[in-house]
Short mmCIF file of C-alpha atoms in Angstrom, two decimals:
data_model
loop_
_atom_site.label_atom_id
_atom_site.label_comp_id
_atom_site.label_asym_id
_atom_site.label_seq_id
_atom_site.Cartn_x
_atom_site.Cartn_y
_atom_site.Cartn_z
CA UNK A 1 68.93 -35.98 112.99
CA UNK A 2 66.02 -36.11 110.96
CA UNK A 3 65.90 -32.11 110.61
CA UNK A 4 70.06 -32.73 109.50
CA UNK A 5 69.17 -35.01 106.67
CA UNK A 6 66.19 -32.57 105.43
CA UNK A 7 68.55 -29.62 105.61
CA UNK A 8 71.11 -31.51 103.67
CA UNK A 9 68.55 -32.49 101.33
CA UNK A 10 67.34 -29.11 100.25
CA UNK A 11 70.46 -27.98 100.07
CA UNK A 12 71.77 -30.23 97.74
CA UNK A 13 68.46 -29.98 95.93
CA UNK A 14 69.06 -25.68 95.71
CA UNK A 15 72.04 -26.58 94.57
CA UNK A 16 71.61 -28.74 92.16
CA UNK A 17 68.52 -26.67 90.76
CA UNK A 18 70.98 -23.62 90.29
CA UNK A 19 73.77 -25.68 88.68
CA UNK A 20 71.03 -26.94 86.31
CA UNK A 21 69.86 -23.73 85.48
CA UNK A 22 73.12 -22.48 84.90
CA UNK A 23 73.88 -25.43 81.93
CA UNK A 24 70.65 -24.59 81.03
CA UNK A 25 71.29 -20.67 80.56
CA UNK A 26 74.55 -21.49 78.76
CA UNK A 27 72.98 -24.15 76.52
CA UNK A 28 70.47 -21.07 75.21
CA UNK A 29 72.92 -18.51 75.06
CA UNK A 30 75.16 -20.90 73.07
CA UNK A 31 72.08 -21.02 70.76
CA UNK A 32 71.76 -17.87 70.39
CA UNK A 33 74.91 -16.28 69.91
CA UNK A 34 75.58 -19.24 66.85
CA UNK A 35 72.09 -18.61 65.18
CA UNK A 36 73.05 -14.86 65.21
CA UNK A 37 76.60 -15.39 63.92
CA UNK A 38 75.05 -17.77 61.38
CA UNK A 39 72.02 -16.35 60.51
CA UNK A 40 70.10 -19.65 61.72
CA UNK A 41 71.95 -21.93 58.77
CA UNK A 42 74.49 -23.31 61.33
CA UNK A 43 72.85 -26.41 63.40
CA UNK A 44 73.62 -24.75 66.64
CA UNK A 45 72.70 -28.23 68.89
CA UNK A 46 75.67 -29.99 66.55
CA UNK A 47 78.08 -26.78 67.16
CA UNK A 48 77.49 -27.07 70.98
CA UNK A 49 78.73 -31.07 70.35
CA UNK A 50 82.22 -30.40 69.51
CA UNK A 51 84.85 -31.20 71.75
CA UNK A 52 86.42 -27.16 72.10
CA UNK A 53 82.41 -25.95 72.40
CA UNK A 54 82.52 -26.14 76.60
CA UNK A 55 81.77 -22.66 78.94
CA UNK A 56 80.38 -20.07 77.63
CA UNK A 57 79.73 -19.43 73.74
CA UNK A 58 80.33 -16.20 71.92
CA UNK A 59 80.79 -14.87 68.45
CA UNK A 60 82.46 -12.37 66.80
CA UNK A 61 80.93 -9.10 66.53
CA UNK A 62 82.57 -7.63 63.34
CA UNK A 63 82.21 -7.17 59.61
CA UNK A 64 83.75 -9.93 59.06
CA UNK A 65 82.64 -12.96 60.62
CA UNK A 66 79.35 -12.70 61.11
CA UNK A 67 77.51 -14.12 58.36
CA UNK A 68 74.87 -11.39 56.47
CA UNK A 69 73.22 -12.92 53.22
CA UNK A 70 71.64 -9.54 52.45
CA UNK A 71 75.62 -8.48 52.03
CA UNK A 72 76.51 -10.80 49.35
CA UNK A 73 78.50 -14.37 49.25
CA UNK A 74 80.57 -16.07 50.57
CA UNK A 75 80.64 -15.15 54.45
CA UNK A 76 81.45 -16.91 57.59
CA UNK A 77 80.70 -17.38 60.77
CA UNK A 78 83.06 -17.16 64.12
CA UNK A 79 82.49 -18.80 67.56
CA UNK A 80 84.14 -18.93 70.33
CA UNK A 81 84.54 -20.48 73.88
CA UNK A 82 85.87 -20.53 76.98
CA UNK A 83 86.33 -23.90 77.04
CA UNK A 84 88.44 -23.98 74.57
CA UNK A 85 90.69 -20.94 75.83
CA UNK A 86 91.24 -23.21 78.95
CA UNK A 87 92.89 -25.66 77.67
CA UNK A 88 94.45 -24.27 75.67
CA UNK A 89 95.59 -21.47 78.53
CA UNK A 90 94.73 -18.12 76.65
CA UNK A 91 94.73 -14.64 78.76
CA UNK A 92 91.21 -14.26 77.54
CA UNK A 93 89.25 -16.82 78.64
CA UNK A 94 88.36 -17.69 75.59
CA UNK A 95 89.66 -19.05 71.86
CA UNK A 96 88.06 -19.05 68.59
CA UNK A 97 87.81 -22.80 68.11
CA UNK A 98 84.67 -22.82 65.38
CA UNK A 99 84.34 -21.53 61.14
CA UNK A 100 81.12 -22.02 59.23
CA UNK A 101 81.03 -20.70 55.59
CA UNK A 102 78.81 -20.67 52.02
CA UNK A 103 79.71 -19.17 48.98
CA UNK A 104 78.30 -19.87 45.64
CA UNK A 105 79.63 -20.82 42.52
CA UNK A 106 80.48 -19.44 39.76
CA UNK A 107 82.94 -17.11 41.64
CA UNK A 108 85.62 -14.63 40.36
CA UNK A 109 88.14 -16.38 42.98
CA UNK A 110 90.67 -18.13 40.26
CA UNK A 111 91.68 -21.87 41.22
CA UNK A 112 95.55 -22.39 41.35
CA UNK A 113 97.63 -25.37 41.80
CA UNK A 114 100.48 -25.98 43.50
CA UNK A 115 103.84 -23.38 42.56
CA UNK A 116 106.92 -25.03 41.74
CA UNK A 117 108.43 -23.52 44.71
CA UNK A 118 106.08 -24.55 47.34
CA UNK A 119 106.08 -28.23 49.60
CA UNK A 120 103.68 -31.11 49.52
CA UNK A 121 104.89 -31.98 52.81
CA UNK A 122 104.02 -29.76 56.19
CA UNK A 123 107.00 -27.22 56.12
CA UNK A 124 107.04 -27.67 59.86
CA UNK A 125 107.20 -31.66 60.43
CA UNK A 126 103.79 -31.97 61.84
CA UNK A 127 101.54 -34.61 59.90
CA UNK A 128 100.42 -34.29 56.04
CA UNK A 129 97.48 -35.39 55.89
CA UNK A 130 95.93 -35.62 52.02
CA UNK A 131 92.47 -34.65 51.68
CA UNK A 132 89.87 -37.44 51.04
CA UNK A 133 86.22 -37.27 49.26
CA UNK A 134 83.70 -37.69 51.93
CA UNK A 135 81.48 -40.36 50.18
CA UNK A 136 78.01 -40.80 50.52
CA UNK A 137 76.68 -39.91 46.90
CA UNK A 138 78.16 -36.38 48.28
CA UNK A 139 80.22 -33.85 46.75
CA UNK A 140 82.16 -33.41 49.25
CA UNK A 141 86.03 -33.63 50.68
CA UNK A 142 87.42 -34.33 54.23
CA UNK A 143 90.67 -32.09 55.49
CA UNK A 144 92.07 -32.01 58.50
CA UNK A 145 90.44 -29.26 59.86
CA UNK A 146 86.97 -29.90 59.04
CA UNK A 147 84.92 -30.96 55.82
CA UNK A 148 83.22 -29.04 52.75
CA UNK A 149 80.20 -30.04 50.31
CA UNK A 150 78.85 -28.88 47.16
CA UNK A 151 76.07 -28.72 46.07
CA UNK A 152 74.30 -28.46 42.97
CA UNK A 153 71.18 -24.93 42.81
CA UNK A 154 70.89 -24.17 39.25
CA UNK A 155 68.01 -22.61 39.48
CA UNK A 156 69.11 -20.84 42.81
CA UNK A 157 69.68 -16.63 42.64
CA UNK A 158 72.24 -14.77 45.08
CA UNK A 159 73.63 -10.81 43.57
CA UNK A 160 73.14 -13.06 40.00
CA UNK A 161 72.77 -16.40 38.46
CA UNK A 162 74.02 -19.50 40.99
CA UNK A 163 75.24 -22.73 39.72
CA UNK A 164 76.52 -24.07 43.25
CA UNK A 165 76.64 -23.50 46.21
CA UNK A 166 79.03 -25.09 49.10
CA UNK A 167 79.57 -24.97 52.69
CA UNK A 168 82.65 -25.43 54.37
CA UNK A 169 82.22 -26.85 58.75
CA UNK A 170 85.84 -27.00 60.30
CA UNK A 171 87.55 -26.59 63.72
CA UNK A 172 90.10 -23.22 63.95
CA UNK A 173 93.28 -24.97 64.60
CA UNK A 174 92.11 -26.80 67.06
CA UNK A 175 95.62 -28.43 68.37
CA UNK A 176 96.87 -31.44 70.68
CA UNK A 177 93.18 -31.04 73.89
CA UNK A 178 90.92 -31.70 70.88
CA UNK A 179 92.60 -33.95 68.09
CA UNK A 180 93.82 -37.31 67.50
CA UNK A 181 97.51 -37.47 65.91
CA UNK A 182 96.89 -33.76 64.39
CA UNK A 183 92.98 -34.23 62.94
CA UNK A 184 89.58 -33.74 64.79
CA UNK A 185 88.10 -37.02 66.47
CA UNK A 186 86.03 -39.40 64.94
CA UNK A 187 83.17 -37.86 67.03
CA UNK A 188 84.01 -34.30 65.80
CA UNK A 189 84.51 -35.26 62.71
CA UNK A 190 81.26 -36.81 61.92
CA UNK A 191 80.10 -34.00 63.45
CA UNK A 192 81.44 -31.47 61.41
CA UNK A 193 80.27 -33.52 58.39
CA UNK A 194 76.32 -33.15 59.52
CA UNK A 195 77.02 -29.45 60.07
CA UNK A 196 78.53 -28.47 56.79
CA UNK A 197 75.62 -30.65 54.80
CA UNK A 198 72.94 -29.05 57.26
CA UNK A 199 74.02 -25.56 56.08
CA UNK A 200 74.25 -26.60 52.73
CA UNK A 201 70.34 -27.78 52.65
CA UNK A 202 69.14 -24.32 54.82
CA UNK A 203 71.04 -22.00 52.59
CA UNK A 204 69.44 -24.03 49.44
CA UNK A 205 66.38 -23.16 51.04
CA UNK A 206 67.23 -19.98 51.45
CA UNK A 207 68.21 -19.26 47.66
CA UNK A 208 65.33 -21.47 46.21
CA UNK A 209 67.14 -24.15 44.99
CA UNK A 210 65.17 -27.56 44.13
CA UNK A 211 67.78 -30.11 45.50
CA UNK A 212 69.15 -31.09 48.85
CA UNK A 213 72.45 -33.03 50.02
CA UNK A 214 71.51 -36.27 51.21
CA UNK A 215 72.29 -37.42 55.30
CA UNK A 216 76.33 -38.05 55.02
CA UNK A 217 78.00 -41.22 56.43
CA UNK A 218 77.86 -42.47 59.94
CA UNK A 219 81.45 -43.48 60.84
CA UNK A 220 83.71 -40.76 58.22
CA UNK A 221 87.16 -42.97 57.93
CA UNK A 222 90.31 -40.76 59.47
CA UNK A 223 92.46 -39.53 57.08
CA UNK A 224 95.58 -41.89 56.19
CA UNK A 225 99.07 -39.86 57.06
CA UNK A 226 101.15 -39.26 53.90
CA UNK A 227 103.45 -39.53 52.14
CA UNK A 228 103.30 -43.71 51.22
CA UNK A 229 105.67 -45.72 49.69
CA UNK A 230 104.90 -45.78 45.85
CA UNK A 231 104.02 -50.23 46.26
CA UNK A 232 101.63 -48.91 48.24
CA UNK A 233 99.40 -46.51 45.85
CA UNK A 234 95.74 -48.06 45.10
CA UNK A 235 93.43 -44.66 44.94
CA UNK A 236 94.28 -41.44 42.70
CA UNK A 237 98.15 -42.46 42.47
CA UNK A 238 97.29 -46.31 41.70
CA UNK A 239 98.03 -45.48 38.31
CA UNK A 240 101.94 -44.28 38.90
CA UNK A 241 102.52 -48.12 40.78
CA UNK A 242 100.79 -49.71 38.66
CA UNK A 243 103.10 -48.12 35.21
CA UNK A 244 106.64 -48.66 37.01
CA UNK A 245 107.55 -45.05 36.82
CA UNK A 246 109.63 -45.65 40.68
CA UNK A 247 111.62 -47.75 38.83
CA UNK A 248 113.30 -44.57 37.07
CA UNK A 249 116.41 -43.46 39.07
CA UNK A 250 114.98 -39.44 39.04
CA UNK A 251 111.25 -39.64 39.68
CA UNK A 252 109.16 -39.88 42.75
CA UNK A 253 109.07 -43.07 44.90
CA UNK A 254 106.46 -41.84 47.02
CA UNK A 255 102.85 -40.60 46.89
CA UNK A 256 99.98 -38.69 48.49
CA UNK A 257 96.47 -39.75 47.13
CA UNK A 258 93.11 -40.32 48.10
CA UNK A 259 90.57 -41.82 47.44
CA UNK A 260 89.11 -41.61 43.51
CA UNK A 261 85.56 -39.36 43.48
CA UNK A 262 84.21 -37.95 40.25
CA UNK A 263 81.75 -36.03 42.06
CA UNK A 264 85.00 -33.65 43.73
CA UNK A 265 86.00 -30.94 42.25
CA UNK A 266 89.30 -31.41 43.11
CA UNK A 267 90.93 -35.02 42.74
CA UNK A 268 95.10 -34.54 43.64
CA UNK A 269 97.49 -37.21 43.50
CA UNK A 270 100.55 -36.41 44.85
CA UNK A 271 104.14 -37.63 44.13
CA UNK A 272 106.99 -36.75 46.77
CA UNK A 273 111.02 -37.68 46.52
CA UNK A 274 112.45 -39.49 49.71
CA UNK A 275 115.26 -38.26 51.56
CA UNK A 276 117.53 -41.36 49.77
CA UNK A 277 115.66 -40.60 46.26
CA UNK A 278 116.44 -36.59 46.57
CA UNK A 279 119.75 -37.32 47.47
CA UNK A 280 120.85 -39.66 44.69
CA UNK A 281 118.65 -37.56 42.05
CA UNK A 282 121.45 -34.07 43.83
CA UNK A 283 124.36 -35.42 44.01
CA UNK A 284 124.59 -37.40 40.50
CA UNK A 285 126.30 -35.77 37.58
CA UNK A 286 123.33 -34.16 36.06
CA UNK A 287 122.60 -31.64 39.22
CA UNK A 288 126.05 -30.78 39.80
CA UNK A 289 126.58 -30.30 35.68
CA UNK A 290 123.04 -28.12 36.56
CA UNK A 291 124.44 -26.32 40.15
CA UNK A 292 120.98 -28.11 41.35
CA UNK A 293 120.82 -28.07 45.38
CA UNK A 294 119.38 -30.46 48.38
CA UNK A 295 116.16 -29.96 49.04
CA UNK A 296 116.48 -28.38 52.00
CA UNK A 297 113.43 -30.35 53.63
CA UNK A 298 111.63 -33.18 52.70
CA UNK A 299 108.86 -32.95 50.18
CA UNK A 300 110.27 -29.78 48.61
CA UNK A 301 110.97 -32.02 45.30
CA UNK A 302 107.70 -33.73 44.13
CA UNK A 303 105.53 -33.83 40.55
CA UNK A 304 101.75 -32.48 41.69
CA UNK A 305 98.44 -33.45 39.28
CA UNK A 306 94.98 -31.89 40.09
CA UNK A 307 91.90 -32.54 38.05
CA UNK A 308 89.14 -29.60 38.10
CA UNK A 309 85.73 -30.03 37.27
CA UNK A 310 82.81 -28.27 36.95
CA UNK A 311 82.83 -24.45 37.72
CA UNK A 312 86.38 -24.91 39.29
CA UNK A 313 87.72 -25.98 35.70
CA UNK A 314 86.88 -22.42 34.13
CA UNK A 315 88.56 -20.41 36.04
CA UNK A 316 92.07 -22.26 36.88
CA UNK A 317 94.98 -19.51 36.65
CA UNK A 318 98.88 -20.69 36.47
CA UNK A 319 100.82 -18.45 39.04
CA UNK A 320 104.07 -17.75 37.44
CA UNK A 321 106.96 -17.04 39.47
CA UNK A 322 108.18 -13.73 37.24
CA UNK A 323 106.78 -10.89 39.17
CA UNK A 324 104.58 -8.71 38.06
CA UNK A 325 103.59 -11.09 35.35
CA UNK A 326 99.69 -11.95 34.64
CA UNK A 327 98.89 -15.63 35.23
CA UNK A 328 97.95 -17.88 32.66
CA UNK A 329 94.81 -19.17 32.59
CA UNK A 330 94.40 -22.96 31.73
CA UNK A 331 91.36 -22.11 28.99
CA UNK A 332 89.01 -25.67 28.69
CA UNK A 333 89.70 -26.42 25.35
CA UNK A 334 93.15 -26.21 25.12
CA UNK A 335 96.68 -27.11 26.57
CA UNK A 336 99.89 -26.12 27.58
CA UNK A 337 102.25 -25.21 30.04
CA UNK A 338 101.99 -21.36 32.21
CA UNK A 339 105.31 -19.27 30.39
CA UNK A 340 108.53 -20.77 31.70
CA UNK A 341 106.87 -22.43 34.59
CA UNK A 342 106.78 -25.99 35.41
CA UNK A 343 103.18 -25.80 35.51
CA UNK A 344 101.64 -27.80 32.48
CA UNK A 345 98.02 -28.31 31.88
CA UNK A 346 95.31 -30.61 29.89
CA UNK A 347 92.06 -30.27 29.46
CA UNK A 348 88.82 -32.41 28.23
CA UNK A 349 84.96 -33.29 28.90
CA UNK A 350 83.36 -34.95 31.25
CA UNK A 351 79.81 -35.81 31.13
CA UNK A 352 79.12 -32.64 29.80
CA UNK A 353 81.61 -30.70 32.07
CA UNK A 354 84.58 -29.30 31.17
CA UNK A 355 88.17 -30.79 32.85
CA UNK A 356 91.19 -29.09 33.50
CA UNK A 357 94.26 -31.80 34.31
CA UNK A 358 97.38 -29.71 35.85
CA UNK A 359 100.60 -30.84 36.52
CA UNK A 360 103.41 -28.73 38.73
CA UNK A 361 107.06 -29.85 38.94
CA UNK A 362 109.34 -28.37 41.82
CA UNK A 363 111.77 -26.20 41.19
CA UNK A 364 114.97 -26.93 40.49
CA UNK A 365 113.91 -30.65 40.68
CA UNK A 366 112.54 -29.41 36.93
CA UNK A 367 115.85 -28.79 35.46
CA UNK A 368 116.28 -32.65 35.93
CA UNK A 369 113.47 -34.12 35.46
CA UNK A 370 111.06 -32.41 32.75
CA UNK A 371 111.22 -34.48 29.86
CA UNK A 372 110.54 -37.90 31.83
CA UNK A 373 107.26 -36.21 33.13
CA UNK A 374 105.76 -35.84 29.72
CA UNK A 375 105.18 -39.77 29.86
CA UNK A 376 104.04 -39.31 33.94
CA UNK A 377 101.00 -36.97 33.13
CA UNK A 378 100.10 -38.23 29.75
CA UNK A 379 99.77 -41.69 32.54
CA UNK A 380 97.68 -39.52 35.02
CA UNK A 381 95.69 -37.69 32.16
CA UNK A 382 94.53 -40.88 30.14
CA UNK A 383 94.47 -42.95 33.74
CA UNK A 384 91.45 -39.58 35.27
CA UNK A 385 89.57 -39.46 31.75
CA UNK A 386 88.87 -43.26 31.38
CA UNK A 387 87.75 -43.99 35.04
CA UNK A 388 85.76 -40.37 34.65
CA UNK A 389 84.61 -41.28 30.70
CA UNK A 390 85.95 -38.11 29.64
CA UNK A 391 86.51 -37.14 25.47
CA UNK A 392 87.62 -34.16 23.68
CA UNK A 393 90.96 -34.24 25.70
CA UNK A 394 93.65 -31.95 24.43
CA UNK A 395 97.85 -32.14 25.90
CA UNK A 396 100.73 -30.13 25.47
CA UNK A 397 102.47 -30.49 22.61
CA UNK A 398 106.00 -31.99 23.37
CA UNK A 399 108.00 -28.79 22.24
CA UNK A 400 106.45 -27.82 25.89
CA UNK A 401 108.11 -30.57 27.56
CA UNK A 402 111.72 -30.24 25.92
CA UNK A 403 112.35 -26.25 25.82
CA UNK A 404 113.55 -26.08 29.21
CA UNK A 405 115.80 -28.93 29.34
CA UNK A 406 117.05 -27.47 26.06
CA UNK A 407 117.62 -23.60 26.96
#
């Protein structure tokens, strides 16, 4: 009996050693894969702690999906895991679950507000979560897939002058196995923030930047689902509630908003019509005279507002609905309308930085409400510029809001 017990104990010890050795090998291999794919910029240990990161870790081996700083910026790295693949039931046995991206500003990519034919709500009927600022004194934004942060770097160099660098850490289409109500879990949300901040600081070291970001907040709140009734607006759309615009029968009665944060390079307020309000407008005498159809799905009729700051404000383009026509550039120091499209812009200067404020009104809805939204846009711009202490305000001429109505 004693010999039997000793044999069992030995076999158990051997099995435990083999198992622990396998686990250690997987961790070391995973770290190597992440470091190799992401040029050593991304904290591999934190990536491995994400919910979908179990099993064998691999990375994309291609010209795209692997960070090579010598090839210029922006770049990204894409990481796969077998556990994510198993839980999704993929044929390959692995799944792309994580992406880290880095870049610098200024760049050539334009900033483009919503098009009048877009929708503010998820077109597939899933949850709609407005982005929220990261907070903690960091210029950062939290989305329903990840976190993006910016870091000033006026003395950096990366194939030309650098004024700001950015990094993003995100889960790739995480899905129900790794989400709660359509967004990352609290653990993953906090981890993604730490990955984004650490990656930005590591990139700052590579580019010769003096500044570093502080640690992000420890407990990042879940995103609030929208839209909300106007009566509950207390963030970037609070001005709309306070002005009582929703009492006007043709104007929006719901909001998609975030917490105000002057560090954000894109602060937004979205206004949407509930099904009931949309039906009232669509079946009105004015709609029949204008031959306007009832909106096909929630969020189709909207008015959306953005304030773009800093480098992003220097390259805001208003898309054209007419094919082959060049978009309108929303120039700092000026104001106007994007051609015949229902997109307007105003401009100001806040703390020495240019700001572009835009408004987009949804297609067909604009035919019924454009003149009324002149006052709404003015109230939005006044609120933002007052909160941020802006000067040199330029606002579109009254005629830009009346031309379509008379055409």
